[in-house]
Amino acid sequence: MGTWLCVCAGRSQILIALPRTLLARSFMLIFVLIVLSLAASVAIIRHVEQEPRTRQMAQLVVSAINLTRAAVLSAAPEWRGALLVELAETEGLRVQMADANDGLKPLPDYPPQLQMMVEKVRDSLGGNTRFAAERNGVEALWVSFFIGNEEFWVALPRERIEHPVSQVLLVWGGVVLLLALLGAYFIARQVARPLKQLAQAAQQVGHGEMPQPLPEQGAQEIVAVSRAFNQMSADLASNERERALVLAGISHDLRTPLTRVRLAAELSADESLRDG
């Protein structure tokens, strides 16, 4: 069974089970600190790069709309259909005329960079620019623009705008986290091992045995504790040897007079003394 840690949050109390061994506790503490540090680092990086990334997203959208508008305007009316097909095949941009019966799904509120991008695009293209996450069942980043009085929709692939985290980056992040956890376990083990050796040696002393000297290496505090324990063990062994020597001398001194008395009693002619 482990130890229960009570965490008070307002009027609520949360019980957290803590491991009993120092190795497990140290590893858990370092693991939690590493995870919190990584989470804080990711949050800070995302916050710092939020404005540049949003501006880049808006520039990509505005550039795509302006190029599409210029291409449509420069093409003869009879060639516009072929131009739209070519844009879809070569650039991945689907351009379609707006219809009053279009089924539109609005953009989500999350992530916040998306809404910031929408505001920047409207500042460049005009307040009448519309956005949609889905149009007539087709998912994409749909952006509207006008040529004269005609409204068009451009479907931009979401991955070209949002730049999702690549799998390679996720794999490397996992590798770094794994190496950090291995390092945490190594550090926790280095901290707990001398204390475990000290506990085993103390148990041997408690059972009357003299343990092997503890290695005096590692951190300064561990070296000091090991040296003090080794000195204590040496003092106990020395005291035990002195005690055994004193007891042997006392036993010898006690046996010598008794032997003389017994010998005198055996040589005595007094029968009572011989029997007694």
PDB file of C-alpha atoms in Angstrom:
ATOM      1  CA  MET A   1       0.000   0.000   0.000  1.00  0.00           C
ATOM      2  CA  GLY A   2       1.219   3.498  -0.771  1.00  0.00           C
ATOM      3  CA  THR A   3       0.907   6.800   1.045  1.00  0.00           C
ATOM      4  CA  TRP A   4      -2.094   9.014   0.394  1.00  0.00           C
ATOM      5  CA  LEU A   5      -1.485  12.707  -0.274  1.00  0.00           C
ATOM      6  CA  CYS A   6      -4.382  15.046   0.467  1.00  0.00           C
ATOM      7  CA  VAL A   7      -4.669  17.981  -1.937  1.00  0.00           C
ATOM      8  CA  CYS A   8      -7.150  20.652  -0.913  1.00  0.00           C
ATOM      9  CA  ALA A   9      -8.847  22.664  -3.667  1.00  0.00           C
ATOM     10  CA  GLY A  10     -11.243  25.093  -2.055  1.00  0.00           C
ATOM     11  CA  ARG A  11     -13.641  22.974  -0.045  1.00  0.00           C
ATOM     12  CA  SER A  12     -12.852  19.837  -2.000  1.00  0.00           C
ATOM     13  CA  GLN A  13     -10.193  17.326  -1.045  1.00  0.00           C
ATOM     14  CA  ILE A  14      -8.438  15.067  -3.525  1.00  0.00           C
ATOM     15  CA  LEU A  15      -6.553  11.985  -2.378  1.00  0.00           C
ATOM     16  CA  ILE A  16      -3.524  11.025  -4.461  1.00  0.00           C
ATOM     17  CA  ALA A  17      -1.804   7.685  -3.880  1.00  0.00           C
ATOM     18  CA  LEU A  18       1.955   8.075  -3.548  1.00  0.00           C
ATOM     19  CA  PRO A  19       4.351   5.138  -3.922  1.00  0.00           C
ATOM     20  CA  ARG A  20       6.174   4.013  -0.803  1.00  0.00           C
ATOM     21  CA  THR A  21       9.704   3.643  -2.155  1.00  0.00           C
ATOM     22  CA  LEU A  22      12.030   6.596  -2.634  1.00  0.00           C
ATOM     23  CA  LEU A  23      12.901   5.351  -6.132  1.00  0.00           C
ATOM     24  CA  ALA A  24       9.267   5.388  -7.251  1.00  0.00           C
ATOM     25  CA  ARG A  25       8.567   8.754  -5.617  1.00  0.00           C
ATOM     26  CA  SER A  26      11.651  10.378  -7.116  1.00  0.00           C
ATOM     27  CA  PHE A  27      10.856   8.963 -10.554  1.00  0.00           C
ATOM     28  CA  MET A  28       7.237  10.124 -10.345  1.00  0.00           C
ATOM     29  CA  LEU A  29       8.295  13.612  -9.239  1.00  0.00           C
ATOM     30  CA  ILE A  30      10.852  13.973 -12.044  1.00  0.00           C
ATOM     31  CA  PHE A  31       8.356  12.538 -14.559  1.00  0.00           C
ATOM     32  CA  VAL A  32       5.680  15.063 -13.540  1.00  0.00           C
ATOM     33  CA  LEU A  33       8.181  17.931 -13.717  1.00  0.00           C
ATOM     34  CA  ILE A  34       9.332  16.853 -17.192  1.00  0.00           C
ATOM     35  CA  VAL A  35       5.765  16.595 -18.497  1.00  0.00           C
ATOM     36  CA  LEU A  36       4.841  19.989 -17.021  1.00  0.00           C
ATOM     37  CA  SER A  37       7.992  21.556 -18.477  1.00  0.00           C
ATOM     38  CA  LEU A  38       7.267  20.146 -21.940  1.00  0.00           C
ATOM     39  CA  ALA A  39       3.651  21.286 -21.781  1.00  0.00           C
ATOM     40  CA  ALA A  40       4.690  24.771 -20.674  1.00  0.00           C
ATOM     41  CA  SER A  41       7.324  24.950 -23.430  1.00  0.00           C
ATOM     42  CA  VAL A  42       4.813  23.941 -26.109  1.00  0.00           C
ATOM     43  CA  ALA A  43       2.277  26.464 -24.800  1.00  0.00           C
ATOM     44  CA  ILE A  44       4.860  29.270 -24.790  1.00  0.00           C
ATOM     45  CA  ILE A  45       6.083  28.417 -28.296  1.00  0.00           C
ATOM     46  CA  ARG A  46       2.540  28.307 -29.656  1.00  0.00           C
ATOM     47  CA  HIS A  47       1.756  31.638 -28.013  1.00  0.00           C
ATOM     48  CA  VAL A  48       4.920  33.292 -29.333  1.00  0.00           C
ATOM     49  CA  GLU A  49       4.436  32.042 -32.888  1.00  0.00           C
ATOM     50  CA  GLN A  50       0.675  32.652 -32.912  1.00  0.00           C
ATOM     51  CA  GLU A  51       0.865  36.113 -34.465  1.00  0.00           C
ATOM     52  CA  PRO A  52       3.435  35.243 -37.198  1.00  0.00           C
ATOM     53  CA  ARG A  53       1.608  32.017 -38.074  1.00  0.00           C
ATOM     54  CA  THR A  54      -1.746  33.799 -38.255  1.00  0.00           C
ATOM     55  CA  ARG A  55      -0.279  36.507 -40.479  1.00  0.00           C
ATOM     56  CA  GLN A  56       1.248  33.859 -42.754  1.00  0.00           C
ATOM     57  CA  MET A  57      -2.080  32.014 -43.010  1.00  0.00           C
ATOM     58  CA  ALA A  58      -3.873  35.243 -43.915  1.00  0.00           C
ATOM     59  CA  GLN A  59      -1.268  36.122 -46.561  1.00  0.00           C
ATOM     60  CA  LEU A  60      -1.629  32.691 -48.167  1.00  0.00           C
ATOM     61  CA  VAL A  61      -5.401  33.032 -48.345  1.00  0.00           C
ATOM     62  CA  VAL A  62      -5.277  36.592 -49.685  1.00  0.00           C
ATOM     63  CA  SER A  63      -2.657  35.652 -52.292  1.00  0.00           C
ATOM     64  CA  ALA A  64      -4.709  32.666 -53.459  1.00  0.00           C
ATOM     65  CA  ILE A  65      -7.857  34.798 -53.754  1.00  0.00           C
ATOM     66  CA  ASN A  66      -6.104  37.625 -55.586  1.00  0.00           C
ATOM     67  CA  LEU A  67      -4.401  35.244 -58.037  1.00  0.00           C
ATOM     68  CA  THR A  68      -7.677  33.435 -58.663  1.00  0.00           C
ATOM     69  CA  ARG A  69      -9.537  36.694 -59.231  1.00  0.00           C
ATOM     70  CA  ALA A  70      -6.826  37.953 -61.584  1.00  0.00           C
ATOM     71  CA  ALA A  71      -6.850  34.673 -63.536  1.00  0.00           C
ATOM     72  CA  VAL A  72     -10.628  34.707 -63.905  1.00  0.00           C
ATOM     73  CA  LEU A  73     -10.680  38.367 -64.955  1.00  0.00           C
ATOM     74  CA  SER A  74      -7.921  37.907 -67.510  1.00  0.00           C
ATOM     75  CA  ALA A  75      -9.548  34.887 -69.131  1.00  0.00           C
ATOM     76  CA  ALA A  76     -12.101  35.253 -71.856  1.00  0.00           C
ATOM     77  CA  PRO A  77     -15.630  34.291 -70.783  1.00  0.00           C
ATOM     78  CA  GLU A  78     -15.620  31.223 -73.016  1.00  0.00           C
ATOM     79  CA  TRP A  79     -12.340  30.005 -71.429  1.00  0.00           C
ATOM     80  CA  ARG A  80     -13.300  30.505 -67.799  1.00  0.00           C
ATOM     81  CA  GLY A  81     -14.665  26.999 -67.437  1.00  0.00           C
ATOM     82  CA  ALA A  82     -11.438  25.422 -68.672  1.00  0.00           C
ATOM     83  CA  LEU A  83      -9.439  27.772 -66.429  1.00  0.00           C
ATOM     84  CA  LEU A  84     -11.387  26.722 -63.345  1.00  0.00           C
ATOM     85  CA  VAL A  85     -10.770  23.063 -64.176  1.00  0.00           C
ATOM     86  CA  GLU A  86      -7.047  23.722 -64.609  1.00  0.00           C
ATOM     87  CA  LEU A  87      -6.850  25.556 -61.276  1.00  0.00           C
ATOM     88  CA  ALA A  88      -8.502  22.608 -59.552  1.00  0.00           C
ATOM     89  CA  GLU A  89      -6.166  20.056 -61.153  1.00  0.00           C
ATOM     90  CA  THR A  90      -2.855  21.907 -60.889  1.00  0.00           C
ATOM     91  CA  GLU A  91      -3.215  24.129 -57.820  1.00  0.00           C
ATOM     92  CA  GLY A  92      -5.863  22.264 -55.856  1.00  0.00           C
ATOM     93  CA  LEU A  93      -8.082  25.363 -55.899  1.00  0.00           C
ATOM     94  CA  ARG A  94     -11.723  24.709 -56.645  1.00  0.00           C
ATOM     95  CA  VAL A  95     -13.499  27.851 -57.807  1.00  0.00           C
ATOM     96  CA  GLN A  96     -17.265  27.797 -58.052  1.00  0.00           C
ATOM     97  CA  MET A  97     -19.942  30.406 -58.392  1.00  0.00           C
ATOM     98  CA  ALA A  98     -21.982  31.063 -55.278  1.00  0.00           C
ATOM     99  CA  ASP A  99     -25.588  29.982 -55.129  1.00  0.00           C
ATOM    100  CA  ALA A 100     -28.335  31.126 -52.816  1.00  0.00           C
ATOM    101  CA  ASN A 101     -29.085  27.496 -51.938  1.00  0.00           C
ATOM    102  CA  ASP A 102     -25.530  26.635 -50.901  1.00  0.00           C
ATOM    103  CA  GLY A 103     -25.366  24.574 -47.710  1.00  0.00           C
ATOM    104  CA  LEU A 104     -22.689  26.227 -45.595  1.00  0.00           C
ATOM    105  CA  LYS A 105     -21.117  25.112 -42.338  1.00  0.00           C
ATOM    106  CA  PRO A 106     -19.443  27.942 -40.394  1.00  0.00           C
ATOM    107  CA  LEU A 107     -15.858  27.799 -39.235  1.00  0.00           C
ATOM    108  CA  PRO A 108     -15.277  26.515 -35.692  1.00  0.00           C
ATOM    109  CA  ASP A 109     -14.239  28.885 -32.934  1.00  0.00           C
ATOM    110  CA  TYR A 110     -11.181  26.770 -32.187  1.00  0.00           C
ATOM    111  CA  PRO A 111      -8.299  27.183 -32.721  1.00  0.00           C
ATOM    112  CA  PRO A 112      -8.239  30.943 -32.036  1.00  0.00           C
ATOM    113  CA  GLN A 113      -5.666  31.457 -34.815  1.00  0.00           C
ATOM    114  CA  LEU A 114      -8.402  30.611 -37.306  1.00  0.00           C
ATOM    115  CA  GLN A 115     -10.617  33.468 -36.170  1.00  0.00           C
ATOM    116  CA  MET A 116      -7.667  35.854 -36.126  1.00  0.00           C
ATOM    117  CA  MET A 117      -6.863  34.793 -39.685  1.00  0.00           C
ATOM    118  CA  VAL A 118     -10.465  35.486 -40.734  1.00  0.00           C
ATOM    119  CA  GLU A 119     -10.238  39.038 -39.393  1.00  0.00           C
ATOM    120  CA  LYS A 120      -6.965  39.728 -41.210  1.00  0.00           C
ATOM    121  CA  VAL A 121      -8.318  38.342 -44.502  1.00  0.00           C
ATOM    122  CA  ARG A 122     -11.430  40.514 -44.230  1.00  0.00           C
ATOM    123  CA  ASP A 123      -9.235  43.532 -43.585  1.00  0.00           C
ATOM    124  CA  SER A 124      -7.504  42.826 -46.922  1.00  0.00           C
ATOM    125  CA  LEU A 125     -10.384  41.562 -49.085  1.00  0.00           C
ATOM    126  CA  GLY A 126     -13.302  43.449 -47.592  1.00  0.00           C
ATOM    127  CA  GLY A 127     -15.877  42.985 -44.884  1.00  0.00           C
ATOM    128  CA  ASN A 128     -18.271  41.128 -47.220  1.00  0.00           C
ATOM    129  CA  THR A 129     -15.856  38.163 -47.494  1.00  0.00           C
ATOM    130  CA  ARG A 130     -17.497  34.991 -46.238  1.00  0.00           C
ATOM    131  CA  PHE A 131     -15.916  31.838 -44.828  1.00  0.00           C
ATOM    132  CA  ALA A 132     -17.140  28.285 -44.416  1.00  0.00           C
ATOM    133  CA  ALA A 133     -15.724  24.989 -43.193  1.00  0.00           C
ATOM    134  CA  GLU A 134     -18.024  22.990 -45.468  1.00  0.00           C
ATOM    135  CA  ARG A 135     -20.009  23.837 -48.589  1.00  0.00           C
ATOM    136  CA  ASN A 136     -22.567  21.453 -50.023  1.00  0.00           C
ATOM    137  CA  GLY A 137     -20.967  18.546 -48.164  1.00  0.00           C
ATOM    138  CA  VAL A 138     -17.389  19.302 -49.288  1.00  0.00           C
ATOM    139  CA  GLU A 139     -14.984  20.037 -46.433  1.00  0.00           C
ATOM    140  CA  ALA A 140     -12.313  22.670 -47.047  1.00  0.00           C
ATOM    141  CA  LEU A 141     -11.546  26.249 -46.179  1.00  0.00           C
ATOM    142  CA  TRP A 142     -14.102  28.025 -48.357  1.00  0.00           C
ATOM    143  CA  VAL A 143     -13.522  31.741 -48.964  1.00  0.00           C
ATOM    144  CA  SER A 144     -15.770  33.962 -51.055  1.00  0.00           C
ATOM    145  CA  PHE A 145     -14.777  36.852 -53.321  1.00  0.00           C
ATOM    146  CA  PHE A 146     -16.535  39.087 -55.798  1.00  0.00           C
ATOM    147  CA  ILE A 147     -15.929  39.864 -59.442  1.00  0.00           C
ATOM    148  CA  GLY A 148     -18.255  42.718 -60.160  1.00  0.00           C
ATOM    149  CA  ASN A 149     -21.612  41.659 -58.770  1.00  0.00           C
ATOM    150  CA  GLU A 150     -20.889  37.932 -59.054  1.00  0.00           C
ATOM    151  CA  GLU A 151     -19.814  36.022 -55.957  1.00  0.00           C
ATOM    152  CA  PHE A 152     -17.456  33.066 -56.185  1.00  0.00           C
ATOM    153  CA  TRP A 153     -16.219  30.488 -53.699  1.00  0.00           C
ATOM    154  CA  VAL A 154     -12.640  29.204 -53.530  1.00  0.00           C
ATOM    155  CA  ALA A 155     -11.949  25.927 -51.716  1.00  0.00           C
ATOM    156  CA  LEU A 156      -8.496  25.920 -50.124  1.00  0.00           C
ATOM    157  CA  PRO A 157      -7.140  22.659 -48.660  1.00  0.00           C
ATOM    158  CA  ARG A 158      -6.998  23.042 -44.873  1.00  0.00           C
ATOM    159  CA  GLU A 159      -3.579  21.389 -44.612  1.00  0.00           C
ATOM    160  CA  ARG A 160      -2.040  24.028 -46.905  1.00  0.00           C
ATOM    161  CA  ILE A 161      -3.230  26.769 -44.568  1.00  0.00           C
ATOM    162  CA  GLU A 162      -3.009  25.351 -41.059  1.00  0.00           C
ATOM    163  CA  HIS A 163       0.281  23.401 -41.363  1.00  0.00           C
ATOM    164  CA  PRO A 164      -0.532  20.589 -38.930  1.00  0.00           C
ATOM    165  CA  VAL A 165       2.208  19.055 -36.823  1.00  0.00           C
ATOM    166  CA  SER A 166       4.109  16.507 -38.874  1.00  0.00           C
ATOM    167  CA  GLN A 167       4.438  12.893 -37.829  1.00  0.00           C
ATOM    168  CA  VAL A 168       8.224  13.227 -37.857  1.00  0.00           C
ATOM    169  CA  LEU A 169       8.022  15.968 -35.234  1.00  0.00           C
ATOM    170  CA  LEU A 170       5.702  13.836 -33.121  1.00  0.00           C
ATOM    171  CA  VAL A 171       8.072  10.877 -33.378  1.00  0.00           C
ATOM    172  CA  TRP A 172      11.057  12.980 -32.344  1.00  0.00           C
ATOM    173  CA  GLY A 173       9.040  14.451 -29.495  1.00  0.00           C
ATOM    174  CA  GLY A 174       8.225  10.947 -28.301  1.00  0.00           C
ATOM    175  CA  VAL A 175      11.889   9.934 -28.528  1.00  0.00           C
ATOM    176  CA  VAL A 176      12.960  12.978 -26.505  1.00  0.00           C
ATOM    177  CA  LEU A 177      10.299  12.237 -23.881  1.00  0.00           C
ATOM    178  CA  LEU A 178      11.404   8.594 -23.672  1.00  0.00           C
ATOM    179  CA  LEU A 179      15.053   9.594 -23.234  1.00  0.00           C
ATOM    180  CA  ALA A 180      14.028  12.084 -20.562  1.00  0.00           C
ATOM    181  CA  LEU A 181      12.103   9.377 -18.709  1.00  0.00           C
ATOM    182  CA  LEU A 182      15.089   7.017 -18.886  1.00  0.00           C
ATOM    183  CA  GLY A 183      17.282   9.783 -17.517  1.00  0.00           C
ATOM    184  CA  ALA A 184      14.759  10.425 -14.740  1.00  0.00           C
ATOM    185  CA  TYR A 185      14.792   6.749 -13.793  1.00  0.00           C
ATOM    186  CA  PHE A 186      18.605   6.692 -13.776  1.00  0.00           C
ATOM    187  CA  ILE A 187      18.768   9.784 -11.544  1.00  0.00           C
ATOM    188  CA  ALA A 188      16.131   8.427  -9.157  1.00  0.00           C
ATOM    189  CA  ARG A 189      17.949   5.076  -8.984  1.00  0.00           C
ATOM    190  CA  GLN A 190      21.274   6.787  -8.248  1.00  0.00           C
ATOM    191  CA  VAL A 191      19.613   8.671  -5.388  1.00  0.00           C
ATOM    192  CA  ALA A 192      17.791   5.667  -3.920  1.00  0.00           C
ATOM    193  CA  ARG A 193      20.509   2.992  -4.229  1.00  0.00           C
ATOM    194  CA  PRO A 194      22.881   4.325  -1.496  1.00  0.00           C
ATOM    195  CA  LEU A 195      19.966   4.695   0.911  1.00  0.00           C
ATOM    196  CA  LYS A 196      18.840   1.143   0.179  1.00  0.00           C
ATOM    197  CA  GLN A 197      22.363  -0.127   0.876  1.00  0.00           C
ATOM    198  CA  LEU A 198      22.405   1.880   4.108  1.00  0.00           C
ATOM    199  CA  ALA A 199      19.078   0.373   5.205  1.00  0.00           C
ATOM    200  CA  GLN A 200      20.308  -3.172   4.519  1.00  0.00           C
ATOM    201  CA  ALA A 201      23.542  -2.538   6.433  1.00  0.00           C
ATOM    202  CA  ALA A 202      21.589  -1.095   9.378  1.00  0.00           C
ATOM    203  CA  GLN A 203      19.425  -4.233   9.476  1.00  0.00           C
ATOM    204  CA  GLN A 204      22.571  -6.387   9.629  1.00  0.00           C
ATOM    205  CA  VAL A 205      23.871  -4.326  12.549  1.00  0.00           C
ATOM    206  CA  GLY A 206      20.516  -4.737  14.274  1.00  0.00           C
ATOM    207  CA  HIS A 207      20.845  -8.523  13.938  1.00  0.00           C
ATOM    208  CA  GLY A 208      24.312  -8.480  15.482  1.00  0.00           C
ATOM    209  CA  GLU A 209      26.208  -8.854  12.206  1.00  0.00           C
ATOM    210  CA  MET A 210      28.980  -6.618  10.953  1.00  0.00           C
ATOM    211  CA  PRO A 211      28.202  -5.456   7.376  1.00  0.00           C
ATOM    212  CA  GLN A 212      30.701  -4.710   4.654  1.00  0.00           C
ATOM    213  CA  PRO A 213      31.803  -1.049   4.541  1.00  0.00           C
ATOM    214  CA  LEU A 214      29.528   1.120   2.446  1.00  0.00           C
ATOM    215  CA  PRO A 215      31.057   2.699  -0.691  1.00  0.00           C
ATOM    216  CA  GLU A 216      31.955   6.315   0.038  1.00  0.00           C
ATOM    217  CA  GLN A 217      31.118   7.798  -3.353  1.00  0.00           C
ATOM    218  CA  GLY A 218      28.404   9.866  -4.949  1.00  0.00           C
ATOM    219  CA  ALA A 219      26.919  13.110  -3.688  1.00  0.00           C
ATOM    220  CA  GLN A 220      28.577  14.903  -0.781  1.00  0.00           C
ATOM    221  CA  GLU A 221      25.696  14.190   1.586  1.00  0.00           C
ATOM    222  CA  ILE A 222      25.652  10.478   0.672  1.00  0.00           C
ATOM    223  CA  VAL A 223      29.432  10.269   1.192  1.00  0.00           C
ATOM    224  CA  ALA A 224      29.098  11.902   4.619  1.00  0.00           C
ATOM    225  CA  VAL A 225      26.339   9.495   5.700  1.00  0.00           C
ATOM    226  CA  SER A 226      28.227   6.436   4.416  1.00  0.00           C
ATOM    227  CA  ARG A 227      31.435   7.550   6.123  1.00  0.00           C
ATOM    228  CA  ALA A 228      29.632   8.140   9.420  1.00  0.00           C
ATOM    229  CA  PHE A 229      27.948   4.730   9.216  1.00  0.00           C
ATOM    230  CA  ASN A 230      31.232   2.996   8.407  1.00  0.00           C
ATOM    231  CA  GLN A 231      32.851   4.731  11.390  1.00  0.00           C
ATOM    232  CA  MET A 232      29.956   3.680  13.607  1.00  0.00           C
ATOM    233  CA  SER A 233      30.243   0.076  12.407  1.00  0.00           C
ATOM    234  CA  ALA A 234      33.997   0.108  13.036  1.00  0.00           C
ATOM    235  CA  ASP A 235      33.465   1.517  16.546  1.00  0.00           C
ATOM    236  CA  LEU A 236      30.852  -1.138  17.298  1.00  0.00           C
ATOM    237  CA  ALA A 237      33.192  -3.878  16.077  1.00  0.00           C
ATOM    238  CA  SER A 238      36.028  -2.458  18.186  1.00  0.00           C
ATOM    239  CA  ASN A 239      33.798  -2.272  21.259  1.00  0.00           C
ATOM    240  CA  GLU A 240      32.668  -5.848  20.650  1.00  0.00           C
ATOM    241  CA  ARG A 241      36.278  -7.051  20.496  1.00  0.00           C
ATOM    242  CA  GLU A 242      37.163  -5.155  23.684  1.00  0.00           C
ATOM    243  CA  ARG A 243      34.099  -6.561  25.445  1.00  0.00           C
ATOM    244  CA  ALA A 244      35.023 -10.099  24.426  1.00  0.00           C
ATOM    245  CA  LEU A 245      38.586  -9.535  25.677  1.00  0.00           C
ATOM    246  CA  VAL A 246      37.395  -8.174  29.029  1.00  0.00           C
ATOM    247  CA  LEU A 247      34.960 -11.059  29.482  1.00  0.00           C
ATOM    248  CA  ALA A 248      37.703 -13.553  28.676  1.00  0.00           C
ATOM    249  CA  GLY A 249      39.993 -11.960  31.281  1.00  0.00           C
ATOM    250  CA  ILE A 250      37.282 -11.913  33.909  1.00  0.00           C
ATOM    251  CA  SER A 251      36.434 -15.549  33.213  1.00  0.00           C
ATOM    252  CA  HIS A 252      40.093 -16.505  33.541  1.00  0.00           C
ATOM    253  CA  ASP A 253      40.485 -14.586  36.782  1.00  0.00           C
ATOM    254  CA  LEU A 254      37.381 -16.237  38.213  1.00  0.00           C
ATOM    255  CA  ARG A 255      38.405 -19.731  37.168  1.00  0.00           C
ATOM    256  CA  THR A 256      41.915 -19.594  38.751  1.00  0.00           C
ATOM    257  CA  PRO A 257      40.866 -19.166  42.479  1.00  0.00           C
ATOM    258  CA  LEU A 258      38.061 -21.689  42.099  1.00  0.00           C
ATOM    259  CA  THR A 259      40.494 -24.247  40.688  1.00  0.00           C
ATOM    260  CA  ARG A 260      42.816 -23.792  43.633  1.00  0.00           C
ATOM    261  CA  VAL A 261      39.978 -24.194  46.119  1.00  0.00           C
ATOM    262  CA  ARG A 262      38.775 -27.357  44.406  1.00  0.00           C
ATOM    263  CA  LEU A 263      42.279 -28.843  44.294  1.00  0.00           C
ATOM    264  CA  ALA A 264      42.746 -28.141  48.011  1.00  0.00           C
ATOM    265  CA  ALA A 265      39.421 -29.710  48.760  1.00  0.00           C
ATOM    266  CA  GLU A 266      40.294 -32.868  46.866  1.00  0.00           C
ATOM    267  CA  LEU A 267      43.623 -33.191  48.673  1.00  0.00           C
ATOM    268  CA  SER A 268      42.111 -32.606  52.068  1.00  0.00           C
ATOM    269  CA  ALA A 269      41.575 -35.581  54.293  1.00  0.00           C
ATOM    270  CA  ASP A 270      38.397 -34.102  55.537  1.00  0.00           C
ATOM    271  CA  GLU A 271      35.632 -36.159  53.948  1.00  0.00           C
ATOM    272  CA  SER A 272      33.163 -33.393  54.319  1.00  0.00           C
ATOM    273  CA  LEU A 273      35.405 -30.967  52.491  1.00  0.00           C
ATOM    274  CA  ARG A 274      36.037 -33.555  49.727  1.00  0.00           C
ATOM    275  CA  ASP A 275      32.278 -33.995  49.240  1.00  0.00           C
ATOM    276  CA  GLY A 276      31.537 -30.327  49.508  1.00  0.00           C
TER     277      GLY A 276
END
